[in-house]
Amino acid sequence: SSSREGGERLRLHEFIASTSVSSFSSDSNGVVWFDVRVGAKYGEDWAVRHRYSQFLSLHDSARQNEGIMGHPDCEVLRTSSGTFSIPKFPAKSWTGRANGAWLEDRRVALDKWLRCVVKGTVEDLRSAADSGSEEFPPLIKLESLLLTFLEVPQHAECCRQQRIDEARQVLRATARSADEQGFSDSESDGLSVTESDAEQSDCSWEDLSSDVCSLDNYMSSSHEVTYEDLGDAQVLLDQLDLTLTALREHNSSLSAAEG
């Protein structure tokens, strides 16, 4: 399943940074397996192994769900903004004995096809998520197929935990940096970088520092931290960056005036 327990939908762009069909090998029964390297957005990369028939099943399912259309020699990936060409999927049959060179050609073709399909799906759905626009139904179905094919559900918790740990480290480092510079509440209150940033950065360091501690404690103790929590952490990090920048500029201007 491409959903976690509780009905939360997994999003491909939140976990996958890259994919590659890196190699192939034969088992003791002579069955050829292709190794897919999955570059994790957070945490450690992982590898999955698939036979050609499993790639073919992914391809055919994508066509059935209308995420991919067109003549086999010139297929296109359908997105919310239109269609774009994808590499040709390698043919199912061959003439003659399958040798190393032939299998390497197949690996390269599978690699090009998978990279392009994953990239197009991720970019379109991420754009929809960022803009708040409606997602393209055929790509939602294709995303579900790719989540299963790349075994994202089996690795989702490890990726999420790594993201939480990284966010926590950044929060602590940012708080420590500000404390070492000795910024006070009176110095930071109401300062802003630009007018457009005023609303976001019009917040005292002590208020933000308190929020950092609260969020950090919550992230440290909670067993079920959601991506909404991580989104809150990112907003807080943005506020901290703005406030620290404003404080540095303020102190620099004071030093220049005194000089």
PDB file of N, CA and C in Angstrom, residues 5-81:
ATOM      1  N   GLU A   5      -0.401   3.713   7.999  1.00  0.00           N
ATOM      2  CA  GLU A   5      -1.508   3.398   8.899  1.00  0.00           C
ATOM      3  C   GLU A   5      -2.156   4.699   9.338  1.00  0.00           C
ATOM      4  N   GLY A   6      -3.466   4.717   9.352  1.00  0.00           N
ATOM      5  CA  GLY A   6      -4.175   5.935   9.714  1.00  0.00           C
ATOM      6  C   GLY A   6      -4.637   6.703   8.501  1.00  0.00           C
ATOM      7  N   GLY A   7      -4.302   6.225   7.300  1.00  0.00           N
ATOM      8  CA  GLY A   7      -4.820   6.848   6.095  1.00  0.00           C
ATOM      9  C   GLY A   7      -3.993   7.990   5.548  1.00  0.00           C
ATOM     10  N   GLU A   8      -2.837   8.279   6.131  1.00  0.00           N
ATOM     11  CA  GLU A   8      -2.013   9.372   5.623  1.00  0.00           C
ATOM     12  C   GLU A   8      -1.388   8.974   4.291  1.00  0.00           C
ATOM     13  N   ARG A   9      -1.516   9.833   3.316  1.00  0.00           N
ATOM     14  CA  ARG A   9      -0.978   9.543   1.990  1.00  0.00           C
ATOM     15  C   ARG A   9       0.502   9.867   1.934  1.00  0.00           C
ATOM     16  N   LEU A  10       1.279   8.940   1.425  1.00  0.00           N
ATOM     17  CA  LEU A  10       2.696   9.180   1.226  1.00  0.00           C
ATOM     18  C   LEU A  10       2.889   9.935  -0.081  1.00  0.00           C
ATOM     19  N   ARG A  11       3.788  10.904  -0.069  1.00  0.00           N
ATOM     20  CA  ARG A  11       4.057  11.706  -1.259  1.00  0.00           C
ATOM     21  C   ARG A  11       5.449  11.386  -1.771  1.00  0.00           C
ATOM     22  N   LEU A  12       5.532  11.071  -3.051  1.00  0.00           N
ATOM     23  CA  LEU A  12       6.798  10.664  -3.640  1.00  0.00           C
ATOM     24  C   LEU A  12       7.864  11.737  -3.464  1.00  0.00           C
ATOM     25  N   HIS A  13       7.491  13.008  -3.657  1.00  0.00           N
ATOM     26  CA  HIS A  13       8.488  14.076  -3.603  1.00  0.00           C
ATOM     27  C   HIS A  13       9.019  14.321  -2.202  1.00  0.00           C
ATOM     28  N   GLU A  14       8.360  13.781  -1.183  1.00  0.00           N
ATOM     29  CA  GLU A  14       8.839  13.962   0.180  1.00  0.00           C
ATOM     30  C   GLU A  14       9.897  12.931   0.558  1.00  0.00           C
ATOM     31  N   PHE A  15      10.081  11.931  -0.280  1.00  0.00           N
ATOM     32  CA  PHE A  15      11.018  10.861   0.045  1.00  0.00           C
ATOM     33  C   PHE A  15      12.108  10.647  -0.998  1.00  0.00           C
ATOM     34  N   ILE A  16      11.797  10.867  -2.274  1.00  0.00           N
ATOM     35  CA  ILE A  16      12.704  10.468  -3.349  1.00  0.00           C
ATOM     36  C   ILE A  16      13.453  11.664  -3.930  1.00  0.00           C
ATOM     37  N   ALA A  17      14.780  11.556  -3.951  1.00  0.00           N
ATOM     38  CA  ALA A  17      15.613  12.576  -4.594  1.00  0.00           C
ATOM     39  C   ALA A  17      16.051  12.136  -5.981  1.00  0.00           C
ATOM     40  N   SER A  18      16.244  10.836  -6.169  1.00  0.00           N
ATOM     41  CA  SER A  18      16.711  10.330  -7.457  1.00  0.00           C
ATOM     42  C   SER A  18      16.498   8.825  -7.529  1.00  0.00           C
ATOM     43  N   THR A  19      16.569   8.303  -8.742  1.00  0.00           N
ATOM     44  CA  THR A  19      16.542   6.850  -8.950  1.00  0.00           C
ATOM     45  C   THR A  19      17.520   6.504 -10.061  1.00  0.00           C
ATOM     46  N   SER A  20      18.024   5.293 -10.023  1.00  0.00           N
ATOM     47  CA  SER A  20      18.890   4.816 -11.100  1.00  0.00           C
ATOM     48  C   SER A  20      18.851   3.294 -11.135  1.00  0.00           C
ATOM     49  N   VAL A  21      18.805   2.755 -12.336  1.00  0.00           N
ATOM     50  CA  VAL A  21      18.943   1.309 -12.501  1.00  0.00           C
ATOM     51  C   VAL A  21      20.437   1.077 -12.675  1.00  0.00           C
ATOM     52  N   SER A  22      21.088   0.729 -11.585  1.00  0.00           N
ATOM     53  CA  SER A  22      22.548   0.801 -11.526  1.00  0.00           C
ATOM     54  C   SER A  22      23.275  -0.427 -12.059  1.00  0.00           C
ATOM     55  N   SER A  23      22.633  -1.597 -11.981  1.00  0.00           N
ATOM     56  CA  SER A  23      23.342  -2.805 -12.397  1.00  0.00           C
ATOM     57  C   SER A  23      22.337  -3.944 -12.610  1.00  0.00           C
ATOM     58  N   PHE A  24      22.847  -5.083 -13.044  1.00  0.00           N
ATOM     59  CA  PHE A  24      22.011  -6.274 -13.169  1.00  0.00           C
ATOM     60  C   PHE A  24      22.850  -7.485 -12.814  1.00  0.00           C
ATOM     61  N   SER A  25      22.170  -8.551 -12.455  1.00  0.00           N
ATOM     62  CA  SER A  25      22.864  -9.793 -12.125  1.00  0.00           C
ATOM     63  C   SER A  25      21.906 -10.958 -12.307  1.00  0.00           C
ATOM     64  N   SER A  26      22.470 -12.154 -12.404  1.00  0.00           N
ATOM     65  CA  SER A  26      21.667 -13.367 -12.555  1.00  0.00           C
ATOM     66  C   SER A  26      21.782 -14.214 -11.302  1.00  0.00           C
ATOM     67  N   ASP A  27      20.658 -14.808 -10.883  1.00  0.00           N
ATOM     68  CA  ASP A  27      20.708 -15.682  -9.715  1.00  0.00           C
ATOM     69  C   ASP A  27      21.054 -17.105 -10.150  1.00  0.00           C
ATOM     70  N   SER A  28      21.034 -18.041  -9.204  1.00  0.00           N
ATOM     71  CA  SER A  28      21.445 -19.418  -9.493  1.00  0.00           C
ATOM     72  C   SER A  28      20.519 -20.120 -10.482  1.00  0.00           C
ATOM     73  N   ASN A  29      19.323 -19.583 -10.637  1.00  0.00           N
ATOM     74  CA  ASN A  29      18.372 -20.156 -11.585  1.00  0.00           C
ATOM     75  C   ASN A  29      18.442 -19.487 -12.955  1.00  0.00           C
ATOM     76  N   GLY A  30      19.377 -18.562 -13.113  1.00  0.00           N
ATOM     77  CA  GLY A  30      19.524 -17.866 -14.383  1.00  0.00           C
ATOM     78  C   GLY A  30      18.564 -16.712 -14.576  1.00  0.00           C
ATOM     79  N   VAL A  31      17.830 -16.343 -13.513  1.00  0.00           N
ATOM     80  CA  VAL A  31      16.894 -15.223 -13.593  1.00  0.00           C
ATOM     81  C   VAL A  31      17.669 -13.914 -13.458  1.00  0.00           C
ATOM     82  N   VAL A  32      17.402 -12.984 -14.360  1.00  0.00           N
ATOM     83  CA  VAL A  32      18.111 -11.707 -14.362  1.00  0.00           C
ATOM     84  C   VAL A  32      17.350 -10.697 -13.505  1.00  0.00           C
ATOM     85  N   TRP A  33      18.073 -10.044 -12.603  1.00  0.00           N
ATOM     86  CA  TRP A  33      17.514  -9.020 -11.727  1.00  0.00           C
ATOM     87  C   TRP A  33      18.205  -7.687 -11.999  1.00  0.00           C
ATOM     88  N   PHE A  34      17.414  -6.636 -12.024  1.00  0.00           N
ATOM     89  CA  PHE A  34      17.959  -5.287 -12.197  1.00  0.00           C
ATOM     90  C   PHE A  34      17.913  -4.560 -10.847  1.00  0.00           C
ATOM     91  N   ASP A  35      19.033  -3.967 -10.493  1.00  0.00           N
ATOM     92  CA  ASP A  35      19.156  -3.275  -9.205  1.00  0.00           C
ATOM     93  C   ASP A  35      18.803  -1.803  -9.371  1.00  0.00           C
ATOM     94  N   VAL A  36      17.818  -1.360  -8.607  1.00  0.00           N
ATOM     95  CA  VAL A  36      17.379   0.036  -8.641  1.00  0.00           C
ATOM     96  C   VAL A  36      17.883   0.732  -7.379  1.00  0.00           C
ATOM     97  N   ARG A  37      18.686   1.741  -7.579  1.00  0.00           N
ATOM     98  CA  ARG A  37      19.188   2.529  -6.464  1.00  0.00           C
ATOM     99  C   ARG A  37      18.248   3.712  -6.233  1.00  0.00           C
ATOM    100  N   VAL A  38      17.724   3.824  -5.024  1.00  0.00           N
ATOM    101  CA  VAL A  38      16.795   4.894  -4.688  1.00  0.00           C
ATOM    102  C   VAL A  38      17.511   5.913  -3.811  1.00  0.00           C
ATOM    103  N   GLY A  39      17.671   7.121  -4.343  1.00  0.00           N
ATOM    104  CA  GLY A  39      18.299   8.191  -3.580  1.00  0.00           C
ATOM    105  C   GLY A  39      17.274   8.846  -2.672  1.00  0.00           C
ATOM    106  N   ALA A  40      17.447   8.692  -1.366  1.00  0.00           N
ATOM    107  CA  ALA A  40      16.487   9.225  -0.407  1.00  0.00           C
ATOM    108  C   ALA A  40      16.686  10.722  -0.214  1.00  0.00           C
ATOM    109  N   LYS A  41      15.592  11.430  -0.094  1.00  0.00           N
ATOM    110  CA  LYS A  41      15.671  12.859   0.165  1.00  0.00           C
ATOM    111  C   LYS A  41      16.235  13.105   1.555  1.00  0.00           C
ATOM    112  N   TYR A  42      15.869  12.248   2.482  1.00  0.00           N
ATOM    113  CA  TYR A  42      16.395  12.301   3.845  1.00  0.00           C
ATOM    114  C   TYR A  42      16.741  10.884   4.276  1.00  0.00           C
ATOM    115  N   GLY A  43      17.807  10.745   5.033  1.00  0.00           N
ATOM    116  CA  GLY A  43      18.204   9.424   5.490  1.00  0.00           C
ATOM    117  C   GLY A  43      19.051   8.701   4.459  1.00  0.00           C
ATOM    118  N   GLU A  44      19.215   7.412   4.663  1.00  0.00           N
ATOM    119  CA  GLU A  44      20.084   6.610   3.809  1.00  0.00           C
ATOM    120  C   GLU A  44      19.357   6.141   2.549  1.00  0.00           C
ATOM    121  N   ASP A  45      20.117   6.061   1.451  1.00  0.00           N
ATOM    122  CA  ASP A  45      19.575   5.508   0.213  1.00  0.00           C
ATOM    123  C   ASP A  45      19.275   4.019   0.420  1.00  0.00           C
ATOM    124  N   TRP A  46      18.485   3.471  -0.477  1.00  0.00           N
ATOM    125  CA  TRP A  46      18.238   2.044  -0.411  1.00  0.00           C
ATOM    126  C   TRP A  46      18.189   1.470  -1.823  1.00  0.00           C
ATOM    127  N   ALA A  47      18.160   0.148  -1.902  1.00  0.00           N
ATOM    128  CA  ALA A  47      18.142  -0.523  -3.205  1.00  0.00           C
ATOM    129  C   ALA A  47      16.990  -1.516  -3.257  1.00  0.00           C
ATOM    130  N   VAL A  48      16.388  -1.638  -4.419  1.00  0.00           N
ATOM    131  CA  VAL A  48      15.365  -2.664  -4.659  1.00  0.00           C
ATOM    132  C   VAL A  48      15.765  -3.443  -5.906  1.00  0.00           C
ATOM    133  N   ARG A  49      15.307  -4.670  -5.995  1.00  0.00           N
ATOM    134  CA  ARG A  49      15.644  -5.525  -7.132  1.00  0.00           C
ATOM    135  C   ARG A  49      14.359  -5.933  -7.828  1.00  0.00           C
ATOM    136  N   HIS A  50      14.360  -5.789  -9.143  1.00  0.00           N
ATOM    137  CA  HIS A  50      13.181  -6.157  -9.916  1.00  0.00           C
ATOM    138  C   HIS A  50      13.589  -6.896 -11.182  1.00  0.00           C
ATOM    139  N   ARG A  51      12.738  -7.803 -11.605  1.00  0.00           N
ATOM    140  CA  ARG A  51      12.910  -8.454 -12.891  1.00  0.00           C
ATOM    141  C   ARG A  51      12.350  -7.520 -13.962  1.00  0.00           C
ATOM    142  N   TYR A  52      12.712  -7.815 -15.185  1.00  0.00           N
ATOM    143  CA  TYR A  52      12.189  -7.008 -16.284  1.00  0.00           C
ATOM    144  C   TYR A  52      10.664  -7.042 -16.296  1.00  0.00           C
ATOM    145  N   SER A  53      10.078  -8.200 -15.988  1.00  0.00           N
ATOM    146  CA  SER A  53       8.618  -8.336 -16.005  1.00  0.00           C
ATOM    147  C   SER A  53       7.947  -7.379 -15.028  1.00  0.00           C
ATOM    148  N   GLN A  54       8.628  -7.028 -13.935  1.00  0.00           N
ATOM    149  CA  GLN A  54       8.054  -6.094 -12.968  1.00  0.00           C
ATOM    150  C   GLN A  54       8.119  -4.658 -13.498  1.00  0.00           C
ATOM    151  N   PHE A  55       9.192  -4.329 -14.208  1.00  0.00           N
ATOM    152  CA  PHE A  55       9.246  -3.035 -14.888  1.00  0.00           C
ATOM    153  C   PHE A  55       8.123  -2.946 -15.920  1.00  0.00           C
ATOM    154  N   LEU A  56       7.943  -4.041 -16.654  1.00  0.00           N
ATOM    155  CA  LEU A  56       6.904  -4.070 -17.689  1.00  0.00           C
ATOM    156  C   LEU A  56       5.520  -3.902 -17.068  1.00  0.00           C
ATOM    157  N   SER A  57       5.294  -4.530 -15.934  1.00  0.00           N
ATOM    158  CA  SER A  57       4.012  -4.398 -15.250  1.00  0.00           C
ATOM    159  C   SER A  57       3.770  -2.951 -14.820  1.00  0.00           C
ATOM    160  N   LEU A  58       4.810  -2.284 -14.319  1.00  0.00           N
ATOM    161  CA  LEU A  58       4.702  -0.867 -13.952  1.00  0.00           C
ATOM    162  C   LEU A  58       4.348  -0.036 -15.177  1.00  0.00           C
ATOM    163  N   HIS A  59       5.032  -0.288 -16.265  1.00  0.00           N
ATOM    164  CA  HIS A  59       4.792   0.439 -17.508  1.00  0.00           C
ATOM    165  C   HIS A  59       3.363   0.237 -18.001  1.00  0.00           C
ATOM    166  N   ASP A  60       2.919  -1.023 -18.038  1.00  0.00           N
ATOM    167  CA  ASP A  60       1.582  -1.318 -18.549  1.00  0.00           C
ATOM    168  C   ASP A  60       0.497  -0.737 -17.643  1.00  0.00           C
ATOM    169  N   SER A  61       0.716  -0.782 -16.328  1.00  0.00           N
ATOM    170  CA  SER A  61      -0.259  -0.211 -15.388  1.00  0.00           C
ATOM    171  C   SER A  61      -0.350   1.296 -15.556  1.00  0.00           C
ATOM    172  N   ALA A  62       0.784   1.934 -15.807  1.00  0.00           N
ATOM    173  CA  ALA A  62       0.794   3.378 -16.032  1.00  0.00           C
ATOM    174  C   ALA A  62      -0.004   3.731 -17.282  1.00  0.00           C
ATOM    175  N   ARG A  63       0.092   2.909 -18.299  1.00  0.00           N
ATOM    176  CA  ARG A  63      -0.681   3.134 -19.518  1.00  0.00           C
ATOM    177  C   ARG A  63      -2.175   2.898 -19.272  1.00  0.00           C
ATOM    178  N   GLN A  64      -2.495   1.869 -18.520  1.00  0.00           N
ATOM    179  CA  GLN A  64      -3.894   1.574 -18.228  1.00  0.00           C
ATOM    180  C   GLN A  64      -4.549   2.718 -17.443  1.00  0.00           C
ATOM    181  N   ASN A  65      -3.763   3.354 -16.574  1.00  0.00           N
ATOM    182  CA  ASN A  65      -4.283   4.467 -15.774  1.00  0.00           C
ATOM    183  C   ASN A  65      -4.148   5.809 -16.490  1.00  0.00           C
ATOM    184  N   GLU A  66      -3.659   5.766 -17.724  1.00  0.00           N
ATOM    185  CA  GLU A  66      -3.549   6.944 -18.588  1.00  0.00           C
ATOM    186  C   GLU A  66      -2.549   7.981 -18.089  1.00  0.00           C
ATOM    187  N   GLY A  67      -1.594   7.524 -17.285  1.00  0.00           N
ATOM    188  CA  GLY A  67      -0.500   8.425 -16.918  1.00  0.00           C
ATOM    189  C   GLY A  67       0.499   8.513 -18.051  1.00  0.00           C
ATOM    190  N   ILE A  68       0.603   7.425 -18.812  1.00  0.00           N
ATOM    191  CA  ILE A  68       1.461   7.354 -19.994  1.00  0.00           C
ATOM    192  C   ILE A  68       0.587   6.982 -21.180  1.00  0.00           C
ATOM    193  N   MET A  69       0.781   7.666 -22.289  1.00  0.00           N
ATOM    194  CA  MET A  69      -0.014   7.407 -23.489  1.00  0.00           C
ATOM    195  C   MET A  69       0.875   7.495 -24.724  1.00  0.00           C
ATOM    196  N   GLY A  70       0.278   7.141 -25.871  1.00  0.00           N
ATOM    197  CA  GLY A  70       0.984   7.280 -27.136  1.00  0.00           C
ATOM    198  C   GLY A  70       1.442   5.957 -27.704  1.00  0.00           C
ATOM    199  N   HIS A  71       1.974   6.026 -28.913  1.00  0.00           N
ATOM    200  CA  HIS A  71       2.526   4.847 -29.570  1.00  0.00           C
ATOM    201  C   HIS A  71       3.751   4.375 -28.794  1.00  0.00           C
ATOM    202  N   PRO A  72       3.973   3.067 -28.699  1.00  0.00           N
ATOM    203  CA  PRO A  72       5.123   2.551 -27.950  1.00  0.00           C
ATOM    204  C   PRO A  72       6.457   3.164 -28.348  1.00  0.00           C
ATOM    205  N   ASP A  73       6.573   3.603 -29.592  1.00  0.00           N
ATOM    206  CA  ASP A  73       7.837   4.196 -30.045  1.00  0.00           C
ATOM    207  C   ASP A  73       7.975   5.675 -29.670  1.00  0.00           C
ATOM    208  N   CYS A  74       6.876   6.299 -29.240  1.00  0.00           N
ATOM    209  CA  CYS A  74       6.940   7.732 -28.901  1.00  0.00           C
ATOM    210  C   CYS A  74       5.921   8.056 -27.811  1.00  0.00           C
ATOM    211  N   GLU A  75       6.102   7.437 -26.670  1.00  0.00           N
ATOM    212  CA  GLU A  75       5.181   7.637 -25.552  1.00  0.00           C
ATOM    213  C   GLU A  75       5.386   8.995 -24.898  1.00  0.00           C
ATOM    214  N   VAL A  76       4.327   9.445 -24.207  1.00  0.00           N
ATOM    215  CA  VAL A  76       4.393  10.714 -23.477  1.00  0.00           C
ATOM    216  C   VAL A  76       3.866  10.511 -22.072  1.00  0.00           C
ATOM    217  N   LEU A  77       4.406  11.292 -21.150  1.00  0.00           N
ATOM    218  CA  LEU A  77       3.909  11.333 -19.779  1.00  0.00           C
ATOM    219  C   LEU A  77       2.911  12.476 -19.681  1.00  0.00           C
ATOM    220  N   ARG A  78       1.727  12.192 -19.167  1.00  0.00           N
ATOM    221  CA  ARG A  78       0.701  13.216 -19.038  1.00  0.00           C
ATOM    222  C   ARG A  78       0.830  13.902 -17.681  1.00  0.00           C
ATOM    223  N   THR A  79       0.843  15.230 -17.682  1.00  0.00           N
ATOM    224  CA  THR A  79       0.910  16.012 -16.456  1.00  0.00           C
ATOM    225  C   THR A  79      -0.174  17.080 -16.484  1.00  0.00           C
ATOM    226  N   SER A  80      -0.293  17.810 -15.392  1.00  0.00           N
ATOM    227  CA  SER A  80      -1.313  18.859 -15.313  1.00  0.00           C
ATOM    228  C   SER A  80      -1.025  20.000 -16.284  1.00  0.00           C
ATOM    229  N   SER A  81       0.229  20.143 -16.691  1.00  0.00           N
ATOM    230  CA  SER A  81       0.597  21.238 -17.593  1.00  0.00           C
ATOM    231  C   SER A  81       0.719  20.797 -19.052  1.00  0.00           C
TER     232      SER A  81
END
